[in-house]
């Protein structure tokens, strides 16, 4: 790499926030949803979205440069990537995550230097608990948060439906399973399964709404509670995804002990998370870990070996840890409950 190219890469990294905000704003104002019906000229976009024309041409051209829009004779239209991932209602919609990143995560990152100095997280309202505590007043806020979670767990579902020989099981419980995205995928692929979700009671109306939309309301049950205080319903298989990284180590152990009490001997445990590589040269996992740390004190990613130790201490035998082809580069730990 030449001196100039190295300097250019540093400047591009320093300006990465601007590219992110170009995308966040496009999702915020509903640009991709508008253009799903076809290309529009600048004036039409401004009129439909209530935008002032001063900045819009540069903003649209920036989105073209980011391969999210295309410029045609009829105006600006969605690129193939935007059509697949940024139009609401698309099967692989990422807009929920983009909106959450823009509204919650982006402001937190402005306080990273402060967090490095005092060692404390900078948010107590961006977790699911914060999103649903006031759900009677702001159900839409909780809905947006759960859409953000579905963005990531939806990519894991394809791996989970093949992770076990599900013919050997009849009951599966997704612990912290939000509005049931994973559970719905499992029963759709394996109709003999009876699935359940355990999550905070305030999630219930959004769970019911989501199950009706997916057509799985009669195959997936909901159990409301707090996994630190309430027993989990008995199950043959437990799933725990993107949960442990939200909590300090001692809390992770308590969660796994509660799961061990619910899983029958010989039953299985599946844990997926962006587990850290031992090679610190790859920054992805460590950036993900910082995200967790900025949201909650004690939150962080962890290695597959750390997870193995906690799971075995809880009474499971770990079979394997495998990488998944997900957008968060997750790893999946598969374990079985020891006879007791």
Short mmCIF file of C-alpha atoms in Angstrom, two decimals:
data_model
loop_
_atom_site.label_atom_id
_atom_site.label_comp_id
_atom_site.label_asym_id
_atom_site.label_seq_id
_atom_site.Cartn_x
_atom_site.Cartn_y
_atom_site.Cartn_z
CA UNK A 1 0.00 0.00 0.00
CA UNK A 2 1.40 3.40 -0.99
CA UNK A 3 1.64 6.31 1.40
CA UNK A 4 -1.20 8.12 -0.36
CA UNK A 5 -3.48 5.08 -0.41
CA UNK A 6 -2.80 4.43 3.29
CA UNK A 7 -3.66 8.05 4.09
CA UNK A 8 -6.81 7.79 1.96
CA UNK A 9 -7.93 4.68 3.86
CA UNK A 10 -7.52 6.51 7.17
CA UNK A 11 -9.59 9.45 5.94
CA UNK A 12 -12.29 7.12 4.62
CA UNK A 13 -12.41 5.40 7.99
CA UNK A 14 -12.63 8.77 9.74
CA UNK A 15 -15.58 9.72 7.52
CA UNK A 16 -17.37 6.39 7.78
CA UNK A 17 -19.92 7.99 10.11
CA UNK A 18 -21.11 10.19 7.22
CA UNK A 19 -21.82 7.21 4.98
CA UNK A 20 -23.71 5.57 7.81
CA UNK A 21 -25.86 8.65 8.32
CA UNK A 22 -26.65 8.85 4.60
CA UNK A 23 -28.11 5.34 4.91
CA UNK A 24 -29.82 5.99 8.27
CA UNK A 25 -31.59 9.04 6.85
CA UNK A 26 -32.76 7.16 3.79
CA UNK A 27 -34.43 4.57 6.00
CA UNK A 28 -35.76 7.23 8.40
CA UNK A 29 -37.62 9.16 5.69
CA UNK A 30 -38.86 6.05 3.85
CA UNK A 31 -36.89 6.59 0.64
CA UNK A 32 -36.49 2.93 -0.31
CA UNK A 33 -40.14 2.20 0.38
CA UNK A 34 -41.13 5.12 -1.85
CA UNK A 35 -38.89 4.01 -4.71
CA UNK A 36 -40.12 0.41 -4.54
CA UNK A 37 -42.93 1.55 -6.83
CA UNK A 38 -40.43 2.81 -9.41
CA UNK A 39 -37.88 5.57 -10.08
CA UNK A 40 -38.65 9.22 -9.35
CA UNK A 41 -37.10 12.56 -10.15
CA UNK A 42 -35.64 14.75 -7.40
CA UNK A 43 -38.69 17.01 -7.29
CA UNK A 44 -41.05 14.07 -6.90
CA UNK A 45 -38.96 12.57 -4.12
CA UNK A 46 -38.87 15.87 -2.25
CA UNK A 47 -42.60 16.34 -2.59
CA UNK A 48 -43.48 12.81 -1.50
CA UNK A 49 -41.14 12.77 1.51
CA UNK A 50 -41.41 16.38 2.61
CA UNK A 51 -37.74 17.20 1.92
CA UNK A 52 -36.14 20.53 1.04
CA UNK A 53 -34.38 20.29 -2.35
CA UNK A 54 -31.14 21.98 -1.22
CA UNK A 55 -29.30 18.85 -0.07
CA UNK A 56 -31.30 16.11 -1.74
CA UNK A 57 -29.38 15.80 -5.06
CA UNK A 58 -26.05 15.23 -3.28
CA UNK A 59 -27.74 12.84 -0.86
CA UNK A 60 -29.26 10.80 -3.68
CA UNK A 61 -26.00 10.72 -5.61
CA UNK A 62 -24.18 9.62 -2.47
CA UNK A 63 -26.62 6.70 -2.25
CA UNK A 64 -25.86 5.91 -5.90
CA UNK A 65 -22.16 5.86 -5.03
CA UNK A 66 -22.90 3.53 -2.13
CA UNK A 67 -24.70 1.15 -4.55
CA UNK A 68 -28.04 1.65 -2.81
CA UNK A 69 -29.68 3.63 -5.63
CA UNK A 70 -29.36 3.66 -9.41
CA UNK A 71 -29.84 6.66 -11.68
CA UNK A 72 -32.07 6.04 -14.69
CA UNK A 73 -33.75 8.10 -17.41
CA UNK A 74 -36.83 8.22 -15.20
CA UNK A 75 -34.92 9.40 -12.13
CA UNK A 76 -33.56 7.61 -9.07
CA UNK A 77 -34.51 4.01 -8.29
CA UNK A 78 -33.58 1.32 -5.82
CA UNK A 79 -30.55 -0.84 -6.52
CA UNK A 80 -30.85 -4.63 -6.35
CA UNK A 81 -29.36 -4.57 -2.85
CA UNK A 82 -31.82 -1.95 -1.63
CA UNK A 83 -34.72 -3.87 -3.13
CA UNK A 84 -33.63 -7.07 -1.38
CA UNK A 85 -32.75 -5.64 2.02
CA UNK A 86 -34.17 -2.14 2.54
CA UNK A 87 -37.76 -2.23 1.27
CA UNK A 88 -40.17 -2.92 4.16
CA UNK A 89 -41.82 -6.29 3.83
CA UNK A 90 -38.95 -7.93 1.97
CA UNK A 91 -38.05 -11.35 3.43
CA UNK A 92 -34.53 -10.23 4.37
CA UNK A 93 -35.40 -6.69 5.47
CA UNK A 94 -32.54 -4.94 7.27
CA UNK A 95 -34.26 -1.61 7.82
CA UNK A 96 -35.18 -2.39 11.41
CA UNK A 97 -31.52 -2.79 12.29
CA UNK A 98 -30.53 0.30 10.32
CA UNK A 99 -33.15 2.38 12.14
CA UNK A 100 -32.02 1.08 15.53
CA UNK A 101 -28.39 1.76 14.72
CA UNK A 102 -29.21 5.31 13.67
CA UNK A 103 -31.53 6.14 16.57
CA UNK A 104 -29.75 4.36 19.44
CA UNK A 105 -26.29 3.07 18.60
CA UNK A 106 -25.02 6.07 16.65
CA UNK A 107 -25.48 8.54 19.55
CA UNK A 108 -23.77 6.08 21.89
CA UNK A 109 -20.66 5.94 19.72
CA UNK A 110 -20.24 9.68 20.12
CA UNK A 111 -19.54 8.91 23.78
CA UNK A 112 -16.98 6.16 23.24
CA UNK A 113 -14.06 8.29 24.45
CA UNK A 114 -16.01 9.07 27.62
CA UNK A 115 -16.71 5.36 28.12
CA UNK A 116 -13.04 4.51 27.63
CA UNK A 117 -12.18 6.95 30.40
CA UNK A 118 -14.82 5.97 32.96
CA UNK A 119 -15.42 2.32 31.96
CA UNK A 120 -19.21 2.59 31.92
CA UNK A 121 -21.93 1.97 29.36
CA UNK A 122 -23.75 4.99 28.00
CA UNK A 123 -27.29 3.68 27.67
CA UNK A 124 -29.84 2.02 29.89
CA UNK A 125 -32.80 2.27 27.53
CA UNK A 126 -31.72 0.47 24.35
CA UNK A 127 -32.16 -3.06 25.65
CA UNK A 128 -35.38 -5.00 25.19
CA UNK A 129 -36.32 -4.31 28.82
CA UNK A 130 -36.13 -0.60 28.18
CA UNK A 131 -38.07 -0.93 24.95
CA UNK A 132 -41.01 -2.81 26.44
CA UNK A 133 -41.24 -1.33 29.94
CA UNK A 134 -43.30 1.52 28.56
CA UNK A 135 -44.95 -0.47 25.80
CA UNK A 136 -48.40 0.67 26.86
CA UNK A 137 -47.34 4.20 25.95
CA UNK A 138 -44.98 3.38 23.08
CA UNK A 139 -45.69 0.00 21.55
CA UNK A 140 -44.25 1.18 18.24
CA UNK A 141 -40.86 1.75 19.88
CA UNK A 142 -40.79 -1.83 21.07
CA UNK A 143 -41.92 -3.00 17.64
CA UNK A 144 -38.97 -1.21 16.02
CA UNK A 145 -36.57 -2.76 18.50
CA UNK A 146 -37.89 -6.26 17.82
CA UNK A 147 -37.65 -5.66 14.08
CA UNK A 148 -33.99 -4.84 14.70
CA UNK A 149 -33.55 -8.16 16.53
CA UNK A 150 -35.35 -10.06 13.77
CA UNK A 151 -32.91 -8.63 11.25
CA UNK A 152 -30.12 -10.65 12.81
CA UNK A 153 -31.83 -13.79 14.08
CA UNK A 154 -33.54 -14.25 10.72
CA UNK A 155 -30.19 -15.01 9.13
CA UNK A 156 -29.46 -17.61 11.83
CA UNK A 157 -32.70 -19.52 11.30
CA UNK A 158 -31.48 -21.34 8.20
CA UNK A 159 -28.59 -22.80 10.19
CA UNK A 160 -30.68 -23.71 13.23
CA UNK A 161 -33.22 -25.72 11.25
CA UNK A 162 -30.30 -27.99 10.26
CA UNK A 163 -28.27 -27.85 13.48
CA UNK A 164 -29.82 -30.98 15.00
CA UNK A 165 -31.63 -34.07 13.88
CA UNK A 166 -34.92 -32.51 14.92
CA UNK A 167 -36.73 -35.82 14.41
CA UNK A 168 -35.37 -36.79 17.83
CA UNK A 169 -37.16 -33.90 19.58
CA UNK A 170 -40.69 -32.61 19.97
CA UNK A 171 -40.28 -29.47 22.13
CA UNK A 172 -38.02 -26.45 21.70
CA UNK A 173 -37.76 -23.26 23.78
CA UNK A 174 -36.19 -20.02 22.57
CA UNK A 175 -34.98 -18.21 25.69
CA UNK A 176 -35.10 -14.47 25.13
CA UNK A 177 -36.74 -15.32 21.82
CA UNK A 178 -38.48 -11.93 21.41
CA UNK A 179 -41.46 -12.15 19.08
CA UNK A 180 -40.76 -15.71 17.94
CA UNK A 181 -38.90 -15.35 14.66
CA UNK A 182 -36.61 -18.34 15.24
CA UNK A 183 -39.37 -20.48 16.74
CA UNK A 184 -41.60 -19.81 13.75
CA UNK A 185 -38.86 -20.83 11.33
CA UNK A 186 -38.29 -24.09 13.20
CA UNK A 187 -41.93 -25.17 13.23
CA UNK A 188 -42.32 -24.18 9.58
CA UNK A 189 -39.43 -26.47 8.63
CA UNK A 190 -40.24 -29.20 11.17
CA UNK A 191 -44.03 -29.23 11.67
CA UNK A 192 -43.89 -31.97 14.32
CA UNK A 193 -42.19 -29.55 16.74
CA UNK A 194 -44.02 -27.61 19.44
CA UNK A 195 -42.10 -24.40 20.05
CA UNK A 196 -42.21 -21.84 22.82
CA UNK A 197 -40.67 -18.44 23.51
CA UNK A 198 -39.69 -17.15 26.93
CA UNK A 199 -39.33 -13.38 27.19
CA UNK A 200 -40.49 -10.34 29.11
CA UNK A 201 -44.28 -10.18 29.54
CA UNK A 202 -44.47 -6.86 27.66
CA UNK A 203 -43.38 -8.63 24.48
CA UNK A 204 -46.60 -10.66 24.39
CA UNK A 205 -48.77 -8.39 22.17
CA UNK A 206 -45.96 -8.09 19.63
CA UNK A 207 -45.37 -11.84 19.74
CA UNK A 208 -49.06 -12.50 19.09
CA UNK A 209 -49.06 -10.00 16.23
CA UNK A 210 -45.98 -11.56 14.63
CA UNK A 211 -47.22 -15.15 14.98
CA UNK A 212 -50.54 -14.24 13.34
CA UNK A 213 -48.69 -12.60 10.47
CA UNK A 214 -46.46 -15.67 9.98
CA UNK A 215 -49.33 -18.14 10.38
CA UNK A 216 -47.71 -19.98 13.30
CA UNK A 217 -49.93 -18.85 16.18
CA UNK A 218 -51.15 -22.40 16.84
CA UNK A 219 -47.63 -23.88 16.88
CA UNK A 220 -45.65 -21.47 19.07
CA UNK A 221 -46.49 -20.61 22.69
CA UNK A 222 -45.39 -17.60 24.72
CA UNK A 223 -44.22 -17.65 28.35
CA UNK A 224 -43.69 -14.28 29.99
CA UNK A 225 -41.14 -13.83 32.74
CA UNK A 226 -37.67 -12.79 33.82
CA UNK A 227 -35.02 -15.47 33.37
CA UNK A 228 -33.18 -14.23 36.47
CA UNK A 229 -36.21 -14.75 38.71
CA UNK A 230 -38.72 -17.05 37.03
CA UNK A 231 -38.29 -20.75 36.16
CA UNK A 232 -38.24 -21.63 32.49
CA UNK A 233 -40.82 -24.07 31.12
CA UNK A 234 -39.53 -27.63 30.65
CA UNK A 235 -38.13 -28.41 27.20
CA UNK A 236 -36.09 -30.88 25.20
CA UNK A 237 -34.10 -28.24 23.33
CA UNK A 238 -33.22 -24.72 24.47
CA UNK A 239 -31.97 -21.95 22.17
CA UNK A 240 -30.11 -18.88 23.43
CA UNK A 241 -29.14 -16.34 20.81
CA UNK A 242 -27.62 -12.85 21.13
CA UNK A 243 -28.43 -12.88 24.85
CA UNK A 244 -25.30 -13.74 26.84
CA UNK A 245 -23.32 -10.86 25.36
CA UNK A 246 -25.76 -8.41 27.00
CA UNK A 247 -24.78 -9.44 30.54
CA UNK A 248 -21.80 -9.68 32.92
CA UNK A 249 -20.18 -13.08 33.34
CA UNK A 250 -21.91 -13.99 36.60
CA UNK A 251 -25.28 -13.19 35.04
CA UNK A 252 -24.41 -15.41 32.07
CA UNK A 253 -23.78 -18.28 34.45
CA UNK A 254 -27.13 -17.71 36.17
CA UNK A 255 -28.95 -17.74 32.83
CA UNK A 256 -27.29 -21.03 31.86
CA UNK A 257 -28.10 -22.58 35.24
CA UNK A 258 -31.76 -21.71 34.70
CA UNK A 259 -31.67 -23.29 31.26
CA UNK A 260 -30.01 -26.43 32.63
CA UNK A 261 -32.89 -26.79 35.10
CA UNK A 262 -35.39 -26.64 32.24
CA UNK A 263 -33.71 -28.95 29.70
CA UNK A 264 -34.39 -32.61 30.23
CA UNK A 265 -31.40 -35.02 30.50
CA UNK A 266 -30.14 -35.79 27.02
CA UNK A 267 -31.74 -32.65 25.66
CA UNK A 268 -29.84 -30.07 23.65
CA UNK A 269 -28.69 -26.49 24.01
CA UNK A 270 -27.93 -24.22 21.04
CA UNK A 271 -26.14 -20.90 21.67
CA UNK A 272 -25.35 -18.46 18.88
CA UNK A 273 -23.45 -15.19 19.22
CA UNK A 274 -20.65 -13.25 17.53
CA UNK A 275 -18.10 -15.17 19.55
CA UNK A 276 -14.63 -13.66 19.48
CA UNK A 277 -11.84 -15.04 17.38
CA UNK A 278 -8.56 -15.66 19.16
CA UNK A 279 -6.86 -13.66 16.40
CA UNK A 280 -7.13 -10.02 17.49
CA UNK A 281 -6.15 -8.89 13.97
CA UNK A 282 -9.78 -9.22 12.86
CA UNK A 283 -11.55 -6.16 14.31
CA UNK A 284 -15.12 -7.28 13.64
CA UNK A 285 -15.74 -9.24 16.82
CA UNK A 286 -14.10 -6.62 19.00
CA UNK A 287 -16.19 -3.83 17.49
CA UNK A 288 -19.27 -5.96 18.18
CA UNK A 289 -18.02 -6.39 21.73
CA UNK A 290 -17.68 -2.64 22.16
CA UNK A 291 -21.28 -2.21 21.01
CA UNK A 292 -22.41 -4.50 23.83
CA UNK A 293 -20.20 -2.69 26.34
CA UNK A 294 -21.57 0.70 25.34
CA UNK A 295 -25.13 -0.51 25.91
CA UNK A 296 -24.77 -2.25 29.28
CA UNK A 297 -22.08 -2.41 31.95
CA UNK A 298 -20.55 -5.88 31.78
CA UNK A 299 -21.84 -6.56 28.29
CA UNK A 300 -19.29 -7.90 25.80
CA UNK A 301 -18.71 -10.60 23.27
CA UNK A 302 -16.87 -13.72 24.43
CA UNK A 303 -14.88 -16.55 22.94
CA UNK A 304 -16.15 -19.99 22.10
CA UNK A 305 -13.84 -21.38 24.78
CA UNK A 306 -15.33 -19.07 27.42
CA UNK A 307 -18.79 -20.24 26.43
CA UNK A 308 -17.72 -23.86 26.55
CA UNK A 309 -16.54 -23.43 30.16
CA UNK A 310 -19.78 -21.78 31.31
CA UNK A 311 -21.95 -24.36 29.54
CA UNK A 312 -20.04 -27.31 30.98
CA UNK A 313 -20.19 -25.80 34.47
CA UNK A 314 -23.97 -25.62 34.07
CA UNK A 315 -24.20 -29.37 33.38
CA UNK A 316 -23.92 -29.78 29.60
CA UNK A 317 -21.46 -31.59 27.34
CA UNK A 318 -20.31 -29.42 24.47
CA UNK A 319 -20.30 -31.23 21.13
CA UNK A 320 -18.91 -28.55 18.84
CA UNK A 321 -18.64 -24.84 18.04
CA UNK A 322 -19.11 -24.00 14.36
CA UNK A 323 -19.01 -20.74 12.34
CA UNK A 324 -22.22 -19.55 10.71
CA UNK A 325 -22.65 -17.56 7.50
CA UNK A 326 -24.57 -14.73 9.16
CA UNK A 327 -24.26 -10.96 8.85
CA UNK A 328 -22.89 -10.78 12.39
CA UNK A 329 -20.44 -13.66 11.75
CA UNK A 330 -21.96 -15.73 14.53
CA UNK A 331 -20.70 -18.99 15.91
CA UNK A 332 -23.00 -21.74 17.09
CA UNK A 333 -22.26 -23.85 20.16
CA UNK A 334 -24.11 -27.18 20.33
CA UNK A 335 -24.28 -29.03 23.65
CA UNK A 336 -26.30 -31.77 25.31
CA UNK A 337 -27.60 -32.02 28.85
CA UNK A 338 -25.81 -34.58 30.96
CA UNK A 339 -27.85 -37.26 32.75
CA UNK A 340 -28.57 -36.19 36.31
#
